[in-house]
Tab-separated table of C-alpha atoms and ligand atoms in Angstrom:
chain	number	residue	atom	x	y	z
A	7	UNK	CA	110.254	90.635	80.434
A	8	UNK	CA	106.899	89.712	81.657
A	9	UNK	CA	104.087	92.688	81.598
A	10	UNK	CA	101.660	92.139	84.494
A	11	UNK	CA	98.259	93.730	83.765
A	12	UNK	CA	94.052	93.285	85.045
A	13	UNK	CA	91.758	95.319	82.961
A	14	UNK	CA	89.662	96.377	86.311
A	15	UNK	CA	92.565	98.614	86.682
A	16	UNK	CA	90.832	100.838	84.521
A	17	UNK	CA	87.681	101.003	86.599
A	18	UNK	CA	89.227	103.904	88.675
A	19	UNK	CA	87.927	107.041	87.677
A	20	UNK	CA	88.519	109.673	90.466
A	21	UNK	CA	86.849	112.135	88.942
A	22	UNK	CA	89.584	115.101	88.866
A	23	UNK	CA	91.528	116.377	92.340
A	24	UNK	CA	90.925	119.297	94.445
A	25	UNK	CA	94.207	121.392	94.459
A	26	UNK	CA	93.824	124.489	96.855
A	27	UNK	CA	90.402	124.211	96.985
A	28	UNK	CA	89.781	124.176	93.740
A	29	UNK	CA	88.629	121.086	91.373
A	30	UNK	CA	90.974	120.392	88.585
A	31	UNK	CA	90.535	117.691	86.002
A	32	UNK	CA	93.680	116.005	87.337
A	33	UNK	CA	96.032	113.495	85.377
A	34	UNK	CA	96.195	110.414	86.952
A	35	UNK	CA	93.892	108.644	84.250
A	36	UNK	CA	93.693	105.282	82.858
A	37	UNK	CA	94.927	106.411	79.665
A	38	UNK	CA	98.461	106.191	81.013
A	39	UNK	CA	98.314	102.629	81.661
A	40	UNK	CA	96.719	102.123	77.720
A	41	UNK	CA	99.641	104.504	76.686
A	42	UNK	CA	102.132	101.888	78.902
A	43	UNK	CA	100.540	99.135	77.113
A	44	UNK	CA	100.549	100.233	73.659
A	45	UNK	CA	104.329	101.242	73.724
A	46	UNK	CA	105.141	98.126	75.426
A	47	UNK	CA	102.916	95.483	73.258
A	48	UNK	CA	104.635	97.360	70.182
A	49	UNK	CA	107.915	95.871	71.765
A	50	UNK	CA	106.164	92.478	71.760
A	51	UNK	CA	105.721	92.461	75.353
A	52	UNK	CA	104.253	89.392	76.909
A	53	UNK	CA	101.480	89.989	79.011
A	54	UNK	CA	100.541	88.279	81.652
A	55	UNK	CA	96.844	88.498	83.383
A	56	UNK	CA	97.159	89.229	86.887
A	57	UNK	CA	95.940	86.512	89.216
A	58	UNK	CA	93.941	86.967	92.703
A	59	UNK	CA	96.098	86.889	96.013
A	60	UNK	CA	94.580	86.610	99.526
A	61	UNK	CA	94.427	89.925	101.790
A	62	UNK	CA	97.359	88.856	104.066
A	63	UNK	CA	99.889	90.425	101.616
A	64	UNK	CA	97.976	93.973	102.161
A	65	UNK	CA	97.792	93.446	105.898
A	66	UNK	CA	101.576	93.122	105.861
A	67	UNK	CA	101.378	96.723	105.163
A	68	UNK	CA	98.260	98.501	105.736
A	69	UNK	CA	95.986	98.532	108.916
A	70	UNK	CA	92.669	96.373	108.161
A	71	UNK	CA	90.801	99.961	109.631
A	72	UNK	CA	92.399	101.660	106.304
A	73	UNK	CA	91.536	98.677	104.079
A	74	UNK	CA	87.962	98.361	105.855
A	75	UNK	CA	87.207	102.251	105.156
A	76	UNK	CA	88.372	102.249	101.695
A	77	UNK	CA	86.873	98.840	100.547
A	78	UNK	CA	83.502	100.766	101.491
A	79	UNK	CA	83.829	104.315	101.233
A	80	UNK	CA	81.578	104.697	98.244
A	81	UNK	CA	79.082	103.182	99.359
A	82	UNK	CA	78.732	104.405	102.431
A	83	UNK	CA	79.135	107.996	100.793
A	84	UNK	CA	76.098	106.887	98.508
A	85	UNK	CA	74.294	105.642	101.506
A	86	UNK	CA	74.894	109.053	103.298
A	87	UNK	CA	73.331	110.600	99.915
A	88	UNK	CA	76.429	112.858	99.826
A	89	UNK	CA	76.496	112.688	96.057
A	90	UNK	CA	72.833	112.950	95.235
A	91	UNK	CA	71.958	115.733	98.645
A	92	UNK	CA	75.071	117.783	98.471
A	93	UNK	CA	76.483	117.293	95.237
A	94	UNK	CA	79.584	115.652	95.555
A	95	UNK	CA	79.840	112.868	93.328
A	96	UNK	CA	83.318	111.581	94.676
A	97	UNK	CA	84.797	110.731	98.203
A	98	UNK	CA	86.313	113.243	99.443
A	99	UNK	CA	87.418	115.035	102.864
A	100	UNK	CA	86.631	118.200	104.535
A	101	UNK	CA	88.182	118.434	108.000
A	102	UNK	CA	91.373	116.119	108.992
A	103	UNK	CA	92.586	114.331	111.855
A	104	UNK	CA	95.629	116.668	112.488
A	105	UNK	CA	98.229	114.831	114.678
A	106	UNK	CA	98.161	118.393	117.137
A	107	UNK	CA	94.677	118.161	117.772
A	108	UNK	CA	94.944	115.544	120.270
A	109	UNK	CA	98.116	116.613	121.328
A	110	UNK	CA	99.573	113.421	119.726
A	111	UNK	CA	97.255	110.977	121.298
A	112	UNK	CA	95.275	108.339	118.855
A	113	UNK	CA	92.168	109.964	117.812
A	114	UNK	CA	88.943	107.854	117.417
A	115	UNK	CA	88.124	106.617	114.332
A	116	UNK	CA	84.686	108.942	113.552
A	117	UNK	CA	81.404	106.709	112.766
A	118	UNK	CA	80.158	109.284	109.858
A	119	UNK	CA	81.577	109.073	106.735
A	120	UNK	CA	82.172	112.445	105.696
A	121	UNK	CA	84.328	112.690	109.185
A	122	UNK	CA	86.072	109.210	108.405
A	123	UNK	CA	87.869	110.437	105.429
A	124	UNK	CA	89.929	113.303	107.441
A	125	UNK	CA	90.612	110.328	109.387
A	126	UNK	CA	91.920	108.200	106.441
A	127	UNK	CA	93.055	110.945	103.860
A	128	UNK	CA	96.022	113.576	104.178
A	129	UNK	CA	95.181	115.604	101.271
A	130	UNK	CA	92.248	117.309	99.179
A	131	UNK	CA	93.585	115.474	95.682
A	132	UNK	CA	92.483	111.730	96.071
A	133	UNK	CA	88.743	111.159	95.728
A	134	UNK	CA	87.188	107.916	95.590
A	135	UNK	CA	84.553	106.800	92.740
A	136	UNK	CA	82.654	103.630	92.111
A	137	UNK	CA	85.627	101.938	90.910
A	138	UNK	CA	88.557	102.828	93.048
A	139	UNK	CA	88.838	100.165	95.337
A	140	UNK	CA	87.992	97.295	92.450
A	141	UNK	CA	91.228	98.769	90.875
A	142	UNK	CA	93.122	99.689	93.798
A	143	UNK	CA	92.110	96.068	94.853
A	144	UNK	CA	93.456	95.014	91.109
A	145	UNK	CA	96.710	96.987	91.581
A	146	UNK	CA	97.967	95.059	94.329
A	147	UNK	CA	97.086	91.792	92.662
A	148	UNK	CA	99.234	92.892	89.670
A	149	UNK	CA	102.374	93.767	91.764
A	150	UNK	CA	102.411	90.409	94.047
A	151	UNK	CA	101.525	88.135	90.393
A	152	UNK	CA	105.217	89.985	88.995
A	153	UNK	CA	106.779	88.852	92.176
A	154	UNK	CA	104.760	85.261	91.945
A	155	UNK	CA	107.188	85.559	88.165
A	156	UNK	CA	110.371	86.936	90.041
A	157	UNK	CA	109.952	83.747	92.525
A	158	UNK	CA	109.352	81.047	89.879
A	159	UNK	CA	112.815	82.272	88.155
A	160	UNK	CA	112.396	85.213	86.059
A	161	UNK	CA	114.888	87.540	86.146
A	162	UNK	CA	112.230	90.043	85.686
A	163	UNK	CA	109.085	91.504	86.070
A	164	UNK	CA	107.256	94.489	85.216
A	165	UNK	CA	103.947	95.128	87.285
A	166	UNK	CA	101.579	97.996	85.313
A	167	UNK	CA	99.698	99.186	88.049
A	168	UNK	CA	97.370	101.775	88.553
A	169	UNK	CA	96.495	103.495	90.863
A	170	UNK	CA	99.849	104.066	92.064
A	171	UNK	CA	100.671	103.474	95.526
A	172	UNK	CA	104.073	105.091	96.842
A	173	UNK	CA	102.177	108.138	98.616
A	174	UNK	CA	100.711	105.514	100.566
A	175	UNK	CA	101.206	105.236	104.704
A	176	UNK	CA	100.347	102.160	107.096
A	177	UNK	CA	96.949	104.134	107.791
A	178	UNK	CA	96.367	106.783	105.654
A	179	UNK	CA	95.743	107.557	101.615
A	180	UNK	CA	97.063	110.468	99.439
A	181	UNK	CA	98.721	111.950	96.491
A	182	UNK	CA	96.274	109.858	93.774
A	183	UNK	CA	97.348	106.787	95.677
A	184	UNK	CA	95.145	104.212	97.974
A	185	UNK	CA	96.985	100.886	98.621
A	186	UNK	CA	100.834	100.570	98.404
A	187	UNK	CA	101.916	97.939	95.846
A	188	UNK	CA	105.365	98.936	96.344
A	189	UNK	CA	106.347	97.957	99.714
A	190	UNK	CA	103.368	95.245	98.902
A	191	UNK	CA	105.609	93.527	96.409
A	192	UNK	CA	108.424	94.475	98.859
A	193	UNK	CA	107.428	92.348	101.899
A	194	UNK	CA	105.979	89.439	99.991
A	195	UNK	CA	109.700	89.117	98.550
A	196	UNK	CA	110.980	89.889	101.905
A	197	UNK	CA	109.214	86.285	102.930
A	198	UNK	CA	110.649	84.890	100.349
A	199	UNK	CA	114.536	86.150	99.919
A	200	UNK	CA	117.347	84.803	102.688
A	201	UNK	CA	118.876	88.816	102.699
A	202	UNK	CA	117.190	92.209	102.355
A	203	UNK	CA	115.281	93.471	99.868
A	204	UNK	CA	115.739	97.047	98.501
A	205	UNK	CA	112.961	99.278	97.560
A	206	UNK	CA	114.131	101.593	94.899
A	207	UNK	CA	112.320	104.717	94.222
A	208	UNK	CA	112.663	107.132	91.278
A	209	UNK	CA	109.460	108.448	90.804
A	210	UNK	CA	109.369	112.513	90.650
A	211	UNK	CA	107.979	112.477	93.851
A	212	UNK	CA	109.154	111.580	97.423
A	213	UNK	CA	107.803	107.643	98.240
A	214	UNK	CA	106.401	109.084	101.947
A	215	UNK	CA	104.234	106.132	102.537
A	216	UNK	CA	106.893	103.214	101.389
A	217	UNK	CA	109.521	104.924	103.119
A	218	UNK	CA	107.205	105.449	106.666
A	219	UNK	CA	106.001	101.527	106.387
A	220	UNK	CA	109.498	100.461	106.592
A	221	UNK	CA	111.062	103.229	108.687
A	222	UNK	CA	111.898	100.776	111.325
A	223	UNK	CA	112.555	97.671	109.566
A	224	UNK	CA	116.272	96.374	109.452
A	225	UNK	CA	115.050	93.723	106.809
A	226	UNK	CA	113.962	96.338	103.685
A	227	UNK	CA	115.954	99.030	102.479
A	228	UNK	CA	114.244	102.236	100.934
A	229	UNK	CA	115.872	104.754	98.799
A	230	UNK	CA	114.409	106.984	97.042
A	231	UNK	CA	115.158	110.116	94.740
A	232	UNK	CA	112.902	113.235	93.647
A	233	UNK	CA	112.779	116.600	93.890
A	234	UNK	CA	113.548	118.944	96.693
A	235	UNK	CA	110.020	118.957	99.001
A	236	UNK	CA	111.924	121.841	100.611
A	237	UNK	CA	111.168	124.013	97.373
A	238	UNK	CA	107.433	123.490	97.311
A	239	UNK	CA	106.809	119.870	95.950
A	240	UNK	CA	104.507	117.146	96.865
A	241	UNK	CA	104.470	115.710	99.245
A	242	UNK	CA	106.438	118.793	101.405
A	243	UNK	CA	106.041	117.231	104.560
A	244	UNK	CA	108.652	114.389	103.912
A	245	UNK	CA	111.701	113.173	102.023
A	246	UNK	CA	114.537	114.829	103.686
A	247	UNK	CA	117.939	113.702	103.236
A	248	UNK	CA	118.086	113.280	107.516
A	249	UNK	CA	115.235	110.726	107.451
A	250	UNK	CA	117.726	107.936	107.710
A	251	UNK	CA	115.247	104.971	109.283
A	252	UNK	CA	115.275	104.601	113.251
A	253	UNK	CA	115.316	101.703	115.550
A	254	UNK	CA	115.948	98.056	114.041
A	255	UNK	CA	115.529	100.304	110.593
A	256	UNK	CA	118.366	102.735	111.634
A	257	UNK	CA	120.347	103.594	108.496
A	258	UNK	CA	118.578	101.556	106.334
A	259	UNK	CA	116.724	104.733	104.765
A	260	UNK	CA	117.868	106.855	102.055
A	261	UNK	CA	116.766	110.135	100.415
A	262	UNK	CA	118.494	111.883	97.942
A	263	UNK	CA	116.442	115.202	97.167
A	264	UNK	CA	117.471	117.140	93.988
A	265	UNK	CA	116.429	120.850	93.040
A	266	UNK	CA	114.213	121.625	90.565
A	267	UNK	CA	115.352	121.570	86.925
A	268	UNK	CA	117.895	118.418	87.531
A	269	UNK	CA	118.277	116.880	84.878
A	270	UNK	CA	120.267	113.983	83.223
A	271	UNK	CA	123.666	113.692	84.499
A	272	UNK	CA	123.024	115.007	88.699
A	273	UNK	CA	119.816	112.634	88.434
A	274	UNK	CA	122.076	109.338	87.132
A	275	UNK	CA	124.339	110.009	89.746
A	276	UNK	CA	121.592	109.899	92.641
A	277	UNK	CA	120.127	106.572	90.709
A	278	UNK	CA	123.470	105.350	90.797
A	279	UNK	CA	124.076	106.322	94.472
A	280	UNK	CA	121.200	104.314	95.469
A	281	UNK	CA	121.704	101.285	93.418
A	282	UNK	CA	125.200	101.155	95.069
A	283	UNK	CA	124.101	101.624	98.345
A	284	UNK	CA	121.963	98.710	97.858
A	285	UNK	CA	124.509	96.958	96.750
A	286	UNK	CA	126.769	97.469	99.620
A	287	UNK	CA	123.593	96.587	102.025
A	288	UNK	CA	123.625	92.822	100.709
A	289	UNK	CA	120.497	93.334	98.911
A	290	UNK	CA	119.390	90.141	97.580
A	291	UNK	CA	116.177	91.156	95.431
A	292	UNK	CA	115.362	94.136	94.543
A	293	UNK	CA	111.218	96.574	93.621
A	294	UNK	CA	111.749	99.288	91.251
A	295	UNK	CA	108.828	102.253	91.875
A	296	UNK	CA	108.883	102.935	88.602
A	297	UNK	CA	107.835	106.270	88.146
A	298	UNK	CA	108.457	108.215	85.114
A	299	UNK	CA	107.607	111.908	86.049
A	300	UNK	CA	110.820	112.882	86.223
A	301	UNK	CA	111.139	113.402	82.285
A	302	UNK	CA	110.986	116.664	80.923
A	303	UNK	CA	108.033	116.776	79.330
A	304	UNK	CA	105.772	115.912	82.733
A	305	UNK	CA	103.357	118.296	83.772
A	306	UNK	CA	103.417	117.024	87.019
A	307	UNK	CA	107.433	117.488	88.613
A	308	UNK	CA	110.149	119.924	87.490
A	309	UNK	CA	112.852	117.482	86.849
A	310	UNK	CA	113.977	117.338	83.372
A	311	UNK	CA	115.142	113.908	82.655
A	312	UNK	CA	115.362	112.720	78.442
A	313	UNK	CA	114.306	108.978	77.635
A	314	UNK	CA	117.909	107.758	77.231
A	315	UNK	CA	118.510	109.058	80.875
A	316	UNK	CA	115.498	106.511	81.343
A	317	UNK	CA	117.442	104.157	79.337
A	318	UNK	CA	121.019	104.537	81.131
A	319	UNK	CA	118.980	104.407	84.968
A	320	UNK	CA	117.222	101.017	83.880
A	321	UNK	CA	120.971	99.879	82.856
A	322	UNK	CA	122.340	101.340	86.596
A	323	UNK	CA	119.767	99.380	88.157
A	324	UNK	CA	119.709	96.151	86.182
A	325	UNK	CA	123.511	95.935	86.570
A	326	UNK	CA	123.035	95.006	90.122
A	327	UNK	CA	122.122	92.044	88.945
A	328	UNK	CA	119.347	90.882	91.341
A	329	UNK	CA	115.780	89.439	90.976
A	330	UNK	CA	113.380	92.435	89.936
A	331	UNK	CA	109.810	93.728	90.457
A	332	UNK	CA	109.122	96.687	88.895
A	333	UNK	CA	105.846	98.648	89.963
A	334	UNK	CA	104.125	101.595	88.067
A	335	UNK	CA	104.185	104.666	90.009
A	336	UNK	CA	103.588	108.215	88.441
A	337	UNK	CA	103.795	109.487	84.860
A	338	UNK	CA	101.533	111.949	83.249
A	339	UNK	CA	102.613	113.223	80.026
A	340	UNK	CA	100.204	110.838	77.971
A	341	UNK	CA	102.107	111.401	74.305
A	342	UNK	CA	105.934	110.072	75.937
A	343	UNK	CA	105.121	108.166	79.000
A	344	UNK	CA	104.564	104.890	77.493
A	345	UNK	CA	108.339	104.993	75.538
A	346	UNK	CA	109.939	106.002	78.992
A	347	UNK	CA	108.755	103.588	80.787
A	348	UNK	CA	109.888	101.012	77.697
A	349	UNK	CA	113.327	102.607	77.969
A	350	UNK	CA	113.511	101.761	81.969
A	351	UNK	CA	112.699	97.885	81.022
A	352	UNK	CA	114.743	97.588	78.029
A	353	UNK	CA	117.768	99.345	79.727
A	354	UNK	CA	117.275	96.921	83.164
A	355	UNK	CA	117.535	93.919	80.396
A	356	UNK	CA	120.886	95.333	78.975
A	357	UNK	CA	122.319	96.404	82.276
A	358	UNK	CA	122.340	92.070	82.995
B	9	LIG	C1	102.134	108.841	92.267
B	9	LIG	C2	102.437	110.286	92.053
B	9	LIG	O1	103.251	110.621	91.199
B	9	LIG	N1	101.761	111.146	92.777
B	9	LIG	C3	102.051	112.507	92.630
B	9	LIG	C4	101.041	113.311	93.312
B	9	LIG	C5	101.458	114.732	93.286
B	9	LIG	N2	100.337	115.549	93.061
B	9	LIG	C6	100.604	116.886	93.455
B	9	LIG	C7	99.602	117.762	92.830
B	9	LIG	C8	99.834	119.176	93.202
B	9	LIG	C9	99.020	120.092	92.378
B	9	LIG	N3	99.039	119.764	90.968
B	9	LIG	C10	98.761	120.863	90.157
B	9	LIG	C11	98.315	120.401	88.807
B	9	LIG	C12	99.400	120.537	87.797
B	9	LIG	N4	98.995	119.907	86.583
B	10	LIG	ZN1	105.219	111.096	91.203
């Protein structure tokens, strides 16, 4: 299957991430995605150079105010001499925008920068550098040139993006993630497919900001499994198994939260539950948020999945049968990472 790929997505360096208060070298790095490439060019992948879409396709998402602060947050952190006055050499914020200070009314968006990014941020662990938007920016061109491939014919596409983008709300940034190719590549098939489109998620970690951008949307379904946020796991606030979608999007939500330690068989049957759930929805195409740190071996989630549990969930999913995107989410252990996410492609290509 086609491997969609632009070098700038390498230009992000954020510098580490600021866990209780404390600054932490952090692991979302752009040696994952050279790991991903490595494993997957020694399968003879054929990669494809991502090409440049117009901003519409983000504004079917995002609000331009959250595309307007991040396209120039580091400059106007530069400009504010943050990094050379006060020593803070990434983007970063200090006081936040909590929904209960106005008593649920719309706060202002703040003119100083160093206020804007409680405004725009919900957590301490996503800084922006020189290069995050460039490759944020790159990310999103990646996901919608796979679903350019899905839309000429293939049956397949895999779209190696990085940052990753599920954590990602109409509004607001967090959990290493700044634009949302997910629910990107979602609503650009949406234009293009006669029924719904499913958003599969089986990343470690709850999709918060795919699942909030459709919550009300009859038109995209979003399921998504990952360990219990109820026992302490990012991103805590979200990914219930009662968040069911409201309004036009009633019932077209689903969570399935597992416990810590999960691991093979209890994880294939929630990746099963969702594919046929999807099924039984009429999906017509289906995005893949293809995280992969729900192995074992991940420093970053306590689920214990092997690579041929990879293997058997890329079959579950590719035996729907439908037209595929399949978007990079998380994945940290560097050494495995790049053979997971191998078995996930080559299983979705026997599942057919
Ligand atoms: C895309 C994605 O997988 N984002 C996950 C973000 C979750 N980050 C939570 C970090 C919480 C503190 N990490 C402690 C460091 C352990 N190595
Ligand atoms: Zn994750």
């Amino acid at each position: 299957m086609p491997v969609v790929w632009n070098d700038r997505c390498r230009l992000h360096d954020p510098g580490g991430e600021i866990f209780v208060g404390v600054r932490t070298a952090g692991t979302e790095l752009a040696a994952r995605t050279d790991a991903i490439l490595a494993a997957l060019s020694q399968a003879d992948a054929h990669v494809v150079d991502a090409e440049q879409h117009a901003d519409s396709a983000l504004l079917a998402v995002h609000d331009a105010a959250l595309l307007e602060f991040l396209e120039s947050a580091w400059d106007d952190w530069t400009d504010a001499k943050l990094d050379r006055e006060r020593g803070q050499d990434r983007v970063v914020p200090y006081a936040f925008a909590h929904a209960g200070l106005t008593s649920g009314r719309p706060a202002a968006v703040p003119a100083a920068v160093w206020a804007k990014t409680g405004y725009f941020a919900y957590d301490t662990m996503t800084l922006i550098g020189p290069g995050t938007w460039d490759a944020a920016r790159a990310a999103v061109d990646v996901a919608l040139t796979a679903v350019d491939l899905v839309a000429a014919g293939a049956p397949h596409a895999y779209a190696c993006c990085r940052p990753p983008g599920h954590h990602v709300c109409r509004g607001c940034y967090g959990g290493s993630c700044y634009l949302n190719n997910s629910p990107i590549a979602g609503a650009s098939l949406a234009n293009k497919s006669a029924g719904p489109v499913a958003v599969l998620d089986i990343d470690a970690h709850h999709g918060n900001g795919t699942q909030e951008i459709f919550y009300e949307r009859g038109d995209v379904l979003v399921g998504s499994v990952h360990v219990d946020p109820g026992a302490g796991w990012f991103p805590h606030f979200l990914g219930f198994a009662d968040e069911t979608g409201t309004g036009a999007g009633a019932n077209t939500n689903k969570n399935l939260p597992l416990a810590p330690g999960t691991g093979d068989e209890l994880w294939l049957e929630a990746v099963d539950a969702l594919a046929a759930w999807a099924r039984e929805g009429g999906a017509t195409s289906l995005v893949v948020a293809l995280g992969v740190d729900a192995a074992a071996g991940d420093p970053e989630s306590p689920l214990n999945v092997s690579a041929s549990g990879f293997r058997r969930a890329g079959r579950l999913l590719g035996a729907l049968g439908l037209p595929t995107v399949l978007v990079q989410e998380g994945g940290y252990d560097l050494e495995t990472l790049g053979q997971l996410v191998r078995e996930v492609l080559l299983g979705i290509e026997e599942g057919l």
